[in-house]
Coordinates of C-alpha atoms and ligand atoms in Angstrom, one line a residue:
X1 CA 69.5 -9.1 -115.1
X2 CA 69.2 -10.8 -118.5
X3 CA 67.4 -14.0 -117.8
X4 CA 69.8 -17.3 -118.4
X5 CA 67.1 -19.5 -118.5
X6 CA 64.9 -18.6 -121.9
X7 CA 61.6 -20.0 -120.6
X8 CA 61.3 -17.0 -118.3
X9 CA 60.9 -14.5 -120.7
X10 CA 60.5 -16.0 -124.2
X11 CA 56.9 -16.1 -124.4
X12 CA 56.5 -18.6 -126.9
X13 CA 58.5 -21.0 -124.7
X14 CA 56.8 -19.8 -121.8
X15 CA 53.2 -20.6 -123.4
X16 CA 54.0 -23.4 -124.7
X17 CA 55.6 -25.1 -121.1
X18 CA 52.2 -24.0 -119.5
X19 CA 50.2 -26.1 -122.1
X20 CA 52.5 -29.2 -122.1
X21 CA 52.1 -28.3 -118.4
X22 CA 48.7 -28.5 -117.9
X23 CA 47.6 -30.8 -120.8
X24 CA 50.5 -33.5 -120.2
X25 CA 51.9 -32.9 -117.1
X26 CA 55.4 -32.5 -118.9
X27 CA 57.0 -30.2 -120.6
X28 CA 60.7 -30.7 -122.2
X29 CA 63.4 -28.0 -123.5
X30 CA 66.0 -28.6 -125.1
X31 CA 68.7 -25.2 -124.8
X32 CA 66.4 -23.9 -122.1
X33 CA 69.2 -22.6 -120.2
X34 CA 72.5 -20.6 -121.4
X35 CA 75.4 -22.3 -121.5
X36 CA 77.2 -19.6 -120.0
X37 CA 74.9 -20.6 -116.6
X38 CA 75.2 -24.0 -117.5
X39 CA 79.3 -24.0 -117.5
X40 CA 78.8 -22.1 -114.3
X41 CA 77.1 -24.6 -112.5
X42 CA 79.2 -27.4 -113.5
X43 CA 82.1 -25.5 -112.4
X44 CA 80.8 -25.2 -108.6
X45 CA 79.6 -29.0 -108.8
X46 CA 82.7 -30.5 -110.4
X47 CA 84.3 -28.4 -107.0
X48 CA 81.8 -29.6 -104.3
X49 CA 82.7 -33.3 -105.4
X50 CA 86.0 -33.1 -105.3
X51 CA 86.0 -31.5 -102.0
X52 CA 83.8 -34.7 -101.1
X53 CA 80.5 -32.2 -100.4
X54 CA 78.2 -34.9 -101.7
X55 CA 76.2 -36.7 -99.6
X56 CA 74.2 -40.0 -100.6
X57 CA 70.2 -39.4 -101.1
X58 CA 67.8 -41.0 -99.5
X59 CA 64.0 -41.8 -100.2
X60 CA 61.2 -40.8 -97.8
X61 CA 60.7 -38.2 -95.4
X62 CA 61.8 -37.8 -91.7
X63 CA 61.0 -41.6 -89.7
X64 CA 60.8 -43.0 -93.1
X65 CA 63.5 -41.6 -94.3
X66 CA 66.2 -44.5 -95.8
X67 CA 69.0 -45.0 -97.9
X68 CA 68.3 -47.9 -100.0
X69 CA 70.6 -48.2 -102.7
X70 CA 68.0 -50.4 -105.0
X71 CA 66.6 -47.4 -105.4
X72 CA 68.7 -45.1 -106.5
X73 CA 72.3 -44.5 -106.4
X74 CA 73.0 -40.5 -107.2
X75 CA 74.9 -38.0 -104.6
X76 CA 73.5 -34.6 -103.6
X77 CA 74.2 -30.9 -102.5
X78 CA 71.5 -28.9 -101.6
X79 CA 71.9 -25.9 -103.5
X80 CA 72.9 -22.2 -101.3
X81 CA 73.6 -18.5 -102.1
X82 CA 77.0 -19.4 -100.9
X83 CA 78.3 -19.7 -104.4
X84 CA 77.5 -17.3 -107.7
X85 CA 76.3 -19.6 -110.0
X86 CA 73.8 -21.2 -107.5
X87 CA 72.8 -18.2 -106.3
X88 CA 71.7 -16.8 -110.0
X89 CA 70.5 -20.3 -110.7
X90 CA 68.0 -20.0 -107.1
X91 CA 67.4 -16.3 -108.7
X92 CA 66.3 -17.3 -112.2
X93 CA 64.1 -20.3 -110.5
X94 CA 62.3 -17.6 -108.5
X95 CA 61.9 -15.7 -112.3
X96 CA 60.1 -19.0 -113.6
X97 CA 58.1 -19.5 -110.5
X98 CA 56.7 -16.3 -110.9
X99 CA 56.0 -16.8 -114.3
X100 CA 54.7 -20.2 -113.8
X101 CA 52.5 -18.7 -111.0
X102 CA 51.5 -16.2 -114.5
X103 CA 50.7 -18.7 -116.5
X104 CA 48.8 -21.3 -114.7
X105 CA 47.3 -19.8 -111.2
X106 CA 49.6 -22.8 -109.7
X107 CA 50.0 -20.4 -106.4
X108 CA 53.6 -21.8 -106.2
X109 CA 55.4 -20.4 -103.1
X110 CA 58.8 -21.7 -103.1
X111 CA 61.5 -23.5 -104.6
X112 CA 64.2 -25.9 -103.3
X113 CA 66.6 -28.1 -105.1
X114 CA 70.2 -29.6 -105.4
X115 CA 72.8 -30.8 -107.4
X116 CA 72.9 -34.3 -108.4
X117 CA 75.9 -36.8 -109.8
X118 CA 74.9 -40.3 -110.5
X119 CA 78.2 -42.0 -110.9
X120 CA 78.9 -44.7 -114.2
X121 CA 76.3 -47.3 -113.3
X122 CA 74.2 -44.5 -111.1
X123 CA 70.5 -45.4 -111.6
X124 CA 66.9 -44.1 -110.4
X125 CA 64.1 -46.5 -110.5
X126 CA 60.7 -45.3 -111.5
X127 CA 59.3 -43.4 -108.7
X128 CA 57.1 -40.0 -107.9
X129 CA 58.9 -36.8 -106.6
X130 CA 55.9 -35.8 -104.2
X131 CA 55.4 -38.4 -100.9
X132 CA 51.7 -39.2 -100.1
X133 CA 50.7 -37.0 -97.7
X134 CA 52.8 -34.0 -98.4
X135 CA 51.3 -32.7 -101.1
X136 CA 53.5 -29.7 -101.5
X137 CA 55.8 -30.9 -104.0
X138 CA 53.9 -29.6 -106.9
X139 CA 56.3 -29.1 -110.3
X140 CA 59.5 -30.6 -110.5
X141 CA 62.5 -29.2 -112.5
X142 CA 65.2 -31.0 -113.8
X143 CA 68.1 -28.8 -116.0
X144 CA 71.0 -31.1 -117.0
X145 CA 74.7 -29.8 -117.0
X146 CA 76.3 -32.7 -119.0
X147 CA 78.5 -31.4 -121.7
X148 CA 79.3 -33.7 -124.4
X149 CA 76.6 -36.3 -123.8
X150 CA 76.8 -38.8 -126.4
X151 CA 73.7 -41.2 -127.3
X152 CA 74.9 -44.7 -125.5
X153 CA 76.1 -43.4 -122.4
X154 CA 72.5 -44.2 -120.6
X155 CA 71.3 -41.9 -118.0
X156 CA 67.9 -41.0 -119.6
X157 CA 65.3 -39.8 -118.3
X158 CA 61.9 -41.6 -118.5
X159 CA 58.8 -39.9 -118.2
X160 CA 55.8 -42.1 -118.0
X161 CA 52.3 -40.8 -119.3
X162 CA 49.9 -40.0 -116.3
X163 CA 48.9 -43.4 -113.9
X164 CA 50.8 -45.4 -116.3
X165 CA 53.3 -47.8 -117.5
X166 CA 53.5 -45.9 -120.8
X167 CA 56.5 -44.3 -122.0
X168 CA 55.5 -40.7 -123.0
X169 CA 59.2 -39.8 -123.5
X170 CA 62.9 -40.7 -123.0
X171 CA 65.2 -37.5 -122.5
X172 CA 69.0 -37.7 -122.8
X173 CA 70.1 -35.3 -119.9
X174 CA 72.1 -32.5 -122.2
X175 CA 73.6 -29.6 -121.3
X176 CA 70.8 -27.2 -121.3
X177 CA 67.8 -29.2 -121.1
X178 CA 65.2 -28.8 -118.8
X179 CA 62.3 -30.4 -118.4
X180 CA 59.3 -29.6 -116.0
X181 CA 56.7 -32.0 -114.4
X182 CA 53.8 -32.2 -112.5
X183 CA 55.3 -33.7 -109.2
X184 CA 52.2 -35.7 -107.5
X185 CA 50.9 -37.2 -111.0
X186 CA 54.3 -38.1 -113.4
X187 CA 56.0 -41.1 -112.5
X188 CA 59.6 -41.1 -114.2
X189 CA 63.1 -43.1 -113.8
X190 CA 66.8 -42.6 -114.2
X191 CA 68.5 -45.4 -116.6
X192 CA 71.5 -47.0 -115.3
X193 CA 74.5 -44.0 -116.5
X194 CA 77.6 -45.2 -118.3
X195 CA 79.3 -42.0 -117.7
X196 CA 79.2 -39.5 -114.9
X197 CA 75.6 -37.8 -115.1
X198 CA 75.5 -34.1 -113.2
X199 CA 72.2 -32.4 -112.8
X200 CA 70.0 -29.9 -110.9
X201 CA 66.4 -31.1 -109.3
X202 CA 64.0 -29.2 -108.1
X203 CA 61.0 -28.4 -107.0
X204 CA 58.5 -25.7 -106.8
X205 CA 56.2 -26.1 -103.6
X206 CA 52.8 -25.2 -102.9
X207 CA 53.8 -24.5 -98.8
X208 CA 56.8 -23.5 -96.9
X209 CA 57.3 -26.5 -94.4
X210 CA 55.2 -26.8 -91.6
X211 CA 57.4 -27.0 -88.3
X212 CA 60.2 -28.5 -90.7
X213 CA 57.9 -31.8 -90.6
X214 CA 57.7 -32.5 -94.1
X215 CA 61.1 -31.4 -95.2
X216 CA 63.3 -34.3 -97.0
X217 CA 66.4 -34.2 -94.3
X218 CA 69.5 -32.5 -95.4
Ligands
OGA1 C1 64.9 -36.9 -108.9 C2 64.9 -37.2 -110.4 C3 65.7 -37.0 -112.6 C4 66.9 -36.8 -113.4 O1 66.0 -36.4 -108.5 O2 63.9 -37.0 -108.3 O3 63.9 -37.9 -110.7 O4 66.8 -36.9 -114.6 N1 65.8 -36.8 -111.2 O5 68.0 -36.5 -112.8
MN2 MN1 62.3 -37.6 -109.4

């Protein structure tokens, strides 16, 4: 299959998201991912919230798990193979774990994410993706599916330099933009959205759960 997502096997790309990786923590791409995967997956999202598939996300894992809507304010699907485009989107992520796994020894093992849609005045306050404790949350992937995002409709994404209040970087979420993070060490925050924001997040994890304990509930 030809890959829809160029950092698989555009070497340059590739390279270059394993530096940013490891020197940074971040990595950004603008036109990562094809548009013709891109369309896809808005397609099934704009679907799944219309058929009222979204559920509200929470923070924390199992006993601590709690919906606190200071926090954040976005809906979420846990993406399946139900569906085409979410299956070739799970496909290509297992491409560019492999190839991360390639670049950087990271050992990754598995990937899980889901859709997201913050609505106009959805927000997430700064925060890390990987809960104390876990540690198996190790890179995060965010690819955006917003087509005709205009500057001044919000909904950027922060990224913070390592440990600090620093901005290293504000990314407006475009359609085919993806950015990659180090989980445990990059703290980052959606801006309140003007518009409705849709997105994919997802992880790459060092472990398959153990005894489903340190699954996020879905
Ligand atoms: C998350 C997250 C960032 C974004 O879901 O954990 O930080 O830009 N998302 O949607
Ligand atoms: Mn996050």
């Amino acid at each position: 299959m030809q890959p829809l997502i160029r950092v698989i096997d555009d070497d340059q790309m590739l390279a270059s998201a394993g530096r940013c990786l490891h020197e940074r923590g971040w990595w950004h791409g603008p036109n990562a991912v094809e548009p013709i995967l891109i369309d896809a997956l808005g397609n099934e999202l704009r679907t799944l919230i219309e058929d009222d598939r979204l559920h509200r996300a929470g923070i924390g894992r199992d006993l601590e798990f709690q919906l606190d809507r200071e926090v954040r304010r976005d809906r979420i699907f846990w993406l399946d193979r139900k569906q085409p485009a979410q299956a070739a989107f799970l496909e290509q992520m297992e491409q560019l774990r492999l190839s991360l796994n390639r670049e950087l020894f990271l050992g990754l093992f598995e990937f899980e994410g889901h859709f997201a849609h913050y609505p106009p005045g959805g927000f997430y306050r700064r925060h890390l993706d990987s809960f104390s404790g876990a540690a198996n949350r190790i890179v995060s992937v965010v690819t955006y599916l917003n087509r005709d995002w205009r500057d001044g409709d919000g909904g950027e994404l922060v990224i913070f330099a390592r440990d600090s209040c620093q901005v290293a970087a504000t990314v407006q979420p475009r359609a085919g933009t993806m950015v990659l993070f180090l989980s445990e060490e990059i703290p980052h925050e959606v801006l309140p959205s003007r518009n409705d924001r849709v997105s994919i997040a997802g992880w790459f994890r060092l472990n398959a759960s153990i005894g489903n304990q340190i699954d996020p509930p879905r």
